[in-house]
Amino acid sequence: MAQLIPIPGDITRLQVDAIVNAANSSLLGGGGVDGAIHRAAGPELVAACRKLDGCATGDAKATPGFNLPAKWVFHTVGPVWYGGNDHEDDLLAGCYRRCLELAAEYHARSIAFPAISTGVYCFPPERAARIAIDTVKAHVENSGVEVVNFVCFSEETLAVYQQLLAESKAHRGM
Ligand code: AR6
């Protein structure tokens, strides 16, 4: 049974097999967690990303972590929130599902996700957290991943994940 663990802090510091980047479709860097990952990984990361020819929303592509403690970076592109009627939920679920598929492909046993789309892309945080948790639970057992960290950059996000994960444990009778 994989462990799903919310943690506070900066995803670039984590020594896990793979960290997930909330990128944009160019994969050439940006602000937020994307900027932090590119700064910490060093210039080789953008050079590797240039060869990937971008990424569609809801999809994900892998590079090495270069100067990061993490071995791999899975770059995924979350949806911009347009009010909820533009397939945002399905596209966000696709990000988590595709990253777990990459985890299987790259033999990653530990993976850390940021709260994809909840920054500049304005996805409502609690709705996004529910999708993150539900999608990971649905696909993690097939991926070979043993530990999933949900990295929360704010106290509010951490509280949402702690609450939702506690509820889902209660439902399983644990
Ligand atoms: N570690 C963990 N989480 C972080 C970090 C960090 N170092 N920095 C920010 N967050 P955002 P998006 C949180 O805006 O909404 C970029 O410019 C942040 O508090 O980084 O998917 C890309 O290039 C929030 O909870 O990503 C795209 O253009 C979460 O990470 C666009 O932003 C996501 O916020 C993507 O927007």
PDB file of C-alpha atoms in Angstrom, residues 1-5 17 100 103 107-111 140-141 143-149:
ATOM      1  CA  MET A   1       0.000   0.000   0.000  1.00  0.00           C
ATOM      2  CA  ALA A   2       1.557   3.317  -1.089  1.00  0.00           C
ATOM      3  CA  GLN A   3       1.834   6.134   1.429  1.00  0.00           C
ATOM      4  CA  LEU A   4       0.303   9.525   0.568  1.00  0.00           C
ATOM      5  CA  ILE A   5       1.909  12.224   2.713  1.00  0.00           C
ATOM      6  CA  ASP A  17      13.269   9.829  -7.168  1.00  0.00           C
ATOM      7  CA  LEU A 100       2.456   8.200 -12.319  1.00  0.00           C
ATOM      8  CA  ALA A 103       7.086   7.042 -12.563  1.00  0.00           C
ATOM      9  CA  HIS A 107      11.196   3.151 -11.960  1.00  0.00           C
ATOM     10  CA  ALA A 108      10.596   5.978  -9.494  1.00  0.00           C
ATOM     11  CA  ARG A 109       9.597   4.662  -6.067  1.00  0.00           C
ATOM     12  CA  SER A 110       9.108   8.102  -4.528  1.00  0.00           C
ATOM     13  CA  ILE A 111       7.511  11.132  -6.142  1.00  0.00           C
ATOM     14  CA  VAL A 140      -0.597   4.646  -7.627  1.00  0.00           C
ATOM     15  CA  GLU A 141      -0.792   0.924  -7.018  1.00  0.00           C
ATOM     16  CA  SER A 143       2.856   2.515 -10.837  1.00  0.00           C
ATOM     17  CA  GLY A 144       5.333   0.897  -8.456  1.00  0.00           C
ATOM     18  CA  VAL A 145       5.488   4.149  -6.448  1.00  0.00           C
ATOM     19  CA  GLU A 146       5.677   3.587  -2.693  1.00  0.00           C
ATOM     20  CA  VAL A 147       5.712   7.156  -1.352  1.00  0.00           C
ATOM     21  CA  VAL A 148       3.802  10.147  -2.723  1.00  0.00           C
ATOM     22  CA  ASN A 149       4.501  13.550  -1.181  1.00  0.00           C
TER      23      ASN A 149
END
